[in-house]
Tab-separated table of C-alpha atoms and ligand atoms in Angstrom:
chain	number	residue	atom	x	y	z
A	5	MET	CA	-73.797	-109.674	27.131
A	6	GLY	CA	-73.387	-106.662	29.460
A	7	GLU	CA	-74.198	-104.346	26.556
A	8	ILE	CA	-77.492	-106.146	25.954
A	9	LEU	CA	-78.479	-105.600	29.582
A	10	GLU	CA	-77.576	-101.911	29.181
A	11	ILE	CA	-79.815	-101.652	26.094
A	12	LYS	CA	-82.697	-103.306	27.957
A	13	LYS	CA	-82.166	-100.965	30.919
A	14	TYR	CA	-82.173	-97.925	28.599
A	15	ALA	CA	-85.397	-99.166	26.973
A	16	LYS	CA	-87.091	-99.559	30.346
A	17	GLU	CA	-85.957	-96.187	31.672
A	18	ASN	CA	-86.928	-94.348	28.487
A	19	HIS	CA	-90.210	-96.222	27.904
A	20	VAL	CA	-89.038	-97.666	24.584
A	21	PRO	CA	-91.133	-100.762	23.865
A	22	ILE	CA	-88.928	-103.729	22.970
A	23	MET	CA	-89.725	-107.403	22.560
A	24	GLN	CA	-90.459	-109.401	25.668
A	25	ASP	CA	-87.953	-112.072	26.742
A	26	GLU	CA	-90.201	-114.983	25.784
A	27	GLY	CA	-90.903	-113.570	22.311
A	28	ILE	CA	-87.253	-112.786	21.565
A	29	ALA	CA	-86.166	-116.255	22.774
A	30	PHE	CA	-88.754	-117.838	20.475
A	31	LEU	CA	-87.603	-115.808	17.454
A	32	CYS	CA	-83.882	-116.371	18.063
A	33	ASP	CA	-84.573	-120.080	18.416
A	34	TYR	CA	-86.557	-120.019	15.171
A	35	ILE	CA	-83.679	-118.257	13.375
A	36	ARG	CA	-81.209	-120.890	14.603
A	37	THR	CA	-83.296	-123.979	13.952
A	38	HIS	CA	-84.499	-122.859	10.496
A	39	SER	CA	-81.070	-121.574	9.371
A	40	VAL	CA	-82.523	-118.127	8.674
A	41	LYS	CA	-79.918	-115.953	6.957
A	42	ARG	CA	-81.700	-112.745	5.998
A	43	VAL	CA	-84.100	-110.904	8.308
A	44	LEU	CA	-86.170	-107.816	7.481
A	45	GLU	CA	-87.520	-106.023	10.542
A	46	ILE	CA	-90.206	-103.338	10.470
A	47	GLY	CA	-89.673	-101.276	13.639
A	48	THR	CA	-86.086	-101.032	14.934
A	49	ALA	CA	-86.598	-98.861	18.034
A	50	ILE	CA	-83.110	-98.836	19.609
A	51	GLY	CA	-81.879	-101.958	17.797
A	52	TYR	CA	-82.434	-104.484	20.592
A	53	SER	CA	-84.200	-107.205	18.600
A	54	ALA	CA	-82.017	-106.643	15.493
A	55	ILE	CA	-78.920	-107.113	17.674
A	56	MET	CA	-80.379	-110.266	19.240
A	57	PHE	CA	-81.188	-111.709	15.789
A	58	ALA	CA	-77.727	-110.904	14.378
A	59	SER	CA	-76.105	-112.380	17.494
A	60	THR	CA	-77.618	-115.819	16.826
A	61	SER	CA	-75.020	-116.568	14.120
A	62	PRO	CA	-72.318	-114.774	12.080
A	63	ASP	CA	-74.297	-115.823	8.958
A	64	VAL	CA	-77.359	-113.718	9.855
A	65	GLU	CA	-77.891	-110.337	8.177
A	66	VAL	CA	-80.601	-107.915	9.264
A	67	VAL	CA	-82.203	-104.984	7.457
A	68	THR	CA	-84.347	-102.975	9.862
A	69	ILE	CA	-86.546	-99.920	9.298
A	70	GLU	CA	-87.199	-97.079	11.775
A	71	ARG	CA	-88.975	-93.771	11.154
A	72	ASP	CA	-88.152	-92.035	14.450
A	73	GLU	CA	-84.848	-90.156	14.135
A	74	THR	CA	-83.904	-90.244	17.829
A	75	LEU	CA	-84.476	-93.995	18.038
A	76	PHE	CA	-82.714	-94.551	14.701
A	77	LYS	CA	-79.614	-92.749	15.983
A	78	GLU	CA	-79.674	-94.645	19.275
A	79	ALA	CA	-79.937	-97.904	17.313
A	80	LEU	CA	-76.845	-96.992	15.271
A	81	VAL	CA	-74.878	-96.315	18.462
A	82	ASN	CA	-75.954	-99.645	19.999
A	83	ILE	CA	-75.192	-101.600	16.836
A	84	GLN	CA	-71.720	-100.040	16.636
A	85	LYS	CA	-71.083	-100.859	20.282
A	86	MET	CA	-71.879	-104.480	19.485
A	87	LYS	CA	-69.663	-104.308	16.346
A	88	LEU	CA	-72.551	-105.500	14.217
A	89	GLU	CA	-72.678	-102.623	11.707
A	90	ASP	CA	-71.493	-104.953	8.901
A	91	ARG	CA	-74.493	-107.207	9.369
A	92	ILE	CA	-77.253	-104.849	10.498
A	93	GLN	CA	-78.431	-102.138	8.108
A	94	VAL	CA	-80.761	-99.589	9.680
A	95	VAL	CA	-82.996	-97.774	7.196
A	96	PHE	CA	-84.241	-94.403	8.444
A	97	GLU	CA	-87.624	-94.164	6.705
A	98	ASP	CA	-91.332	-94.772	7.090
A	99	ALA	CA	-91.775	-98.474	6.363
A	100	LEU	CA	-94.986	-97.711	4.478
A	101	THR	CA	-93.017	-95.867	1.794
A	102	ALA	CA	-89.519	-97.384	2.038
A	103	ASN	CA	-88.182	-99.177	-1.006
A	104	ILE	CA	-86.573	-102.412	0.147
A	105	THR	CA	-85.267	-104.794	-2.478
A	106	GLY	CA	-84.290	-108.434	-2.169
A	107	LYS	CA	-85.797	-111.475	-0.509
A	108	PHE	CA	-85.789	-112.343	3.174
A	109	ASP	CA	-86.165	-115.636	5.043
A	110	LEU	CA	-87.906	-113.918	7.929
A	111	ILE	CA	-89.863	-110.665	7.932
A	112	PHE	CA	-90.644	-109.401	11.408
A	113	ILE	CA	-93.479	-106.891	11.778
A	114	ASP	CA	-93.053	-104.924	15.021
A	115	ALA	CA	-94.085	-101.336	14.165
A	116	ALA	CA	-97.351	-99.321	14.342
A	117	LYS	CA	-100.005	-101.893	15.238
A	118	SER	CA	-102.732	-100.068	13.326
A	119	GLN	CA	-100.755	-100.611	10.100
A	120	TYR	CA	-99.968	-104.336	10.391
A	121	GLN	CA	-102.075	-105.320	7.402
A	122	LYS	CA	-100.465	-102.633	5.208
A	123	PHE	CA	-96.993	-103.791	6.227
A	124	PHE	CA	-97.898	-107.387	5.422
A	125	LEU	CA	-99.316	-106.522	1.993
A	126	LYS	CA	-96.360	-104.278	1.105
A	127	TYR	CA	-93.573	-106.594	2.233
A	128	GLN	CA	-94.945	-109.978	1.152
A	129	GLU	CA	-93.137	-109.452	-2.163
A	130	ASN	CA	-89.852	-109.473	-0.206
A	131	LEU	CA	-90.600	-112.874	1.297
A	132	ALA	CA	-88.508	-115.838	0.123
A	133	ASP	CA	-90.661	-118.769	-1.002
A	134	ASP	CA	-89.925	-120.785	2.116
A	135	GLY	CA	-89.763	-117.712	4.372
A	136	VAL	CA	-92.056	-116.570	7.181
A	137	ILE	CA	-93.694	-113.321	8.231
A	138	VAL	CA	-93.717	-112.991	12.020
A	139	THR	CA	-95.896	-110.452	13.823
A	140	ASP	CA	-95.580	-109.406	17.464
A	141	ASN	CA	-98.063	-107.927	19.979
A	142	LEU	CA	-101.143	-109.796	18.741
A	143	SER	CA	-102.342	-110.142	22.311
A	144	PHE	CA	-101.586	-106.520	23.234
A	145	HIS	CA	-101.228	-107.147	26.960
A	146	GLY	CA	-104.144	-109.598	26.914
A	147	MET	CA	-106.571	-106.916	25.723
A	148	VAL	CA	-107.183	-108.460	22.296
A	149	GLU	CA	-108.743	-111.494	24.008
A	150	HIS	CA	-110.303	-109.307	26.723
A	151	PRO	CA	-111.219	-105.852	25.326
A	152	GLU	CA	-113.167	-105.172	28.544
A	153	LEU	CA	-109.780	-104.635	30.257
A	154	THR	CA	-109.690	-101.109	28.847
A	155	GLN	CA	-112.182	-98.274	28.570
A	156	ASN	CA	-109.760	-96.073	26.629
A	157	ARG	CA	-111.236	-95.244	23.214
A	158	ASN	CA	-107.915	-95.164	21.334
A	159	THR	CA	-106.796	-98.439	22.873
A	160	ARG	CA	-110.121	-100.035	21.914
A	161	GLN	CA	-109.673	-98.865	18.307
A	162	LEU	CA	-106.203	-100.362	18.284
A	163	ILE	CA	-107.527	-103.636	19.667
A	164	HIS	CA	-110.117	-103.730	16.863
A	165	LYS	CA	-107.337	-103.201	14.322
A	166	ILE	CA	-105.355	-106.096	15.771
A	167	GLN	CA	-108.472	-108.291	15.788
A	168	ASP	CA	-109.037	-107.378	12.112
A	169	TYR	CA	-105.416	-108.256	11.343
A	170	ILE	CA	-105.805	-111.660	13.022
A	171	GLU	CA	-108.905	-112.320	10.883
A	172	PHE	CA	-106.996	-111.122	7.796
A	173	LEU	CA	-104.196	-113.623	8.538
A	174	LYS	CA	-106.678	-116.458	9.098
A	175	ASN	CA	-108.418	-115.752	5.785
A	176	LEU	CA	-105.332	-115.493	3.566
A	177	GLU	CA	-105.669	-118.101	0.817
A	178	ASP	CA	-101.997	-118.429	-0.065
A	179	TYR	CA	-100.642	-118.501	3.481
A	180	GLU	CA	-101.099	-120.435	6.682
A	181	THR	CA	-100.599	-118.886	10.095
A	182	THR	CA	-99.776	-120.361	13.480
A	183	PHE	CA	-100.539	-118.236	16.535
A	184	TYR	CA	-98.413	-118.561	19.675
A	185	SER	CA	-99.546	-117.174	23.023
A	186	LEU	CA	-96.027	-116.406	24.182
A	187	GLY	CA	-94.544	-113.017	24.936
A	188	ASP	CA	-97.201	-110.519	23.848
A	189	GLY	CA	-98.699	-112.890	21.254
A	190	VAL	CA	-96.739	-113.889	18.158
A	191	SER	CA	-97.870	-115.225	14.772
A	192	VAL	CA	-95.822	-117.079	12.161
A	193	THR	CA	-97.210	-116.966	8.618
A	194	LYS	CA	-95.803	-119.031	5.764
A	195	LYS	CA	-96.727	-119.551	2.131
A	196	LYS	CA	-98.783	-122.662	1.461
A	197	PRO	CA	-96.935	-125.113	-0.754
A	198	LYS	CA	-97.986	-124.762	-4.415
A	199	ASN	CA	-99.650	-127.895	-5.855
B	203	SAM	N1	-88.353	-104.438	17.339
B	203	SAM	C1	-87.944	-103.576	18.428
B	203	SAM	C2	-87.339	-104.415	19.528
B	203	SAM	O1	-87.994	-105.388	19.964
B	203	SAM	O2	-86.222	-104.086	19.957
B	203	SAM	C3	-89.107	-102.779	18.976
B	203	SAM	C4	-89.859	-101.968	17.987
B	203	SAM	S1	-91.032	-100.910	18.730
B	203	SAM	C5	-92.230	-102.015	19.380
B	203	SAM	C6	-91.850	-100.246	17.328
B	203	SAM	C7	-91.013	-99.255	16.531
B	203	SAM	O3	-91.607	-99.104	15.259
B	203	SAM	C8	-90.970	-97.850	17.140
B	203	SAM	O4	-89.631	-97.491	17.371
B	203	SAM	C9	-91.609	-96.956	16.097
B	203	SAM	O5	-90.991	-95.692	15.977
B	203	SAM	C10	-91.416	-97.783	14.832
B	203	SAM	N2	-92.424	-97.532	13.786
B	203	SAM	C11	-93.764	-97.428	13.932
B	203	SAM	N3	-94.352	-97.249	12.735
B	203	SAM	C12	-93.355	-97.229	11.806
B	203	SAM	C13	-93.321	-97.068	10.408
B	203	SAM	N4	-94.444	-96.861	9.713
B	203	SAM	N5	-92.126	-97.101	9.788
B	203	SAM	C14	-90.979	-97.297	10.499
B	203	SAM	N6	-90.943	-97.453	11.829
B	203	SAM	C15	-92.120	-97.422	12.480
């Protein structure tokens, strides 16, 4: 696990945002207990969460999308170091235009927060019937619940976008969402059973 600590250290030193410990523990636990086999991740960064997901079991395969070339390359290096290149495919593309085929048991949205709704709408067709779409950062450092914590105009706009996304999730007719106030705020959305 020394390599994982190195990746976390690199992320901290280079200001690369990666999942918080509580959020990653929750997701890895979910993958184990629900026998998740195929994960699609929107937002690789340097491969930390993809590596953690793939490390839960030799049966887990991850496809992960990253649009930033420097981060993409760093992710490839980290994944090779962990000898996980057979089970983690990193797609270097904008997730809004990428063409991903196949179905996934878990789709993890962890990219540009202003685009969450677009990611959800685009990738729902890749969701297996009993799969889940998980979204991170719905609390955004507590500012979604308390917008008064910031006066920054851009941050406020982002907070509004996240609030809109939360409302969007709550109002989806074909899905039900559970919100968890762990890590930076995580939601788990699943298809409602068909009658
Ligand atoms: N999941 C990673 C982890 O926990 O290790 C962290 C991902 S980081 C919070 C978000 C990443 O999404 C950034 O590296 C950013 O470049 C990428 N990103 C943002 N918008 C994107 C898009 N439209 N397509 C692909 N990647 C995107």
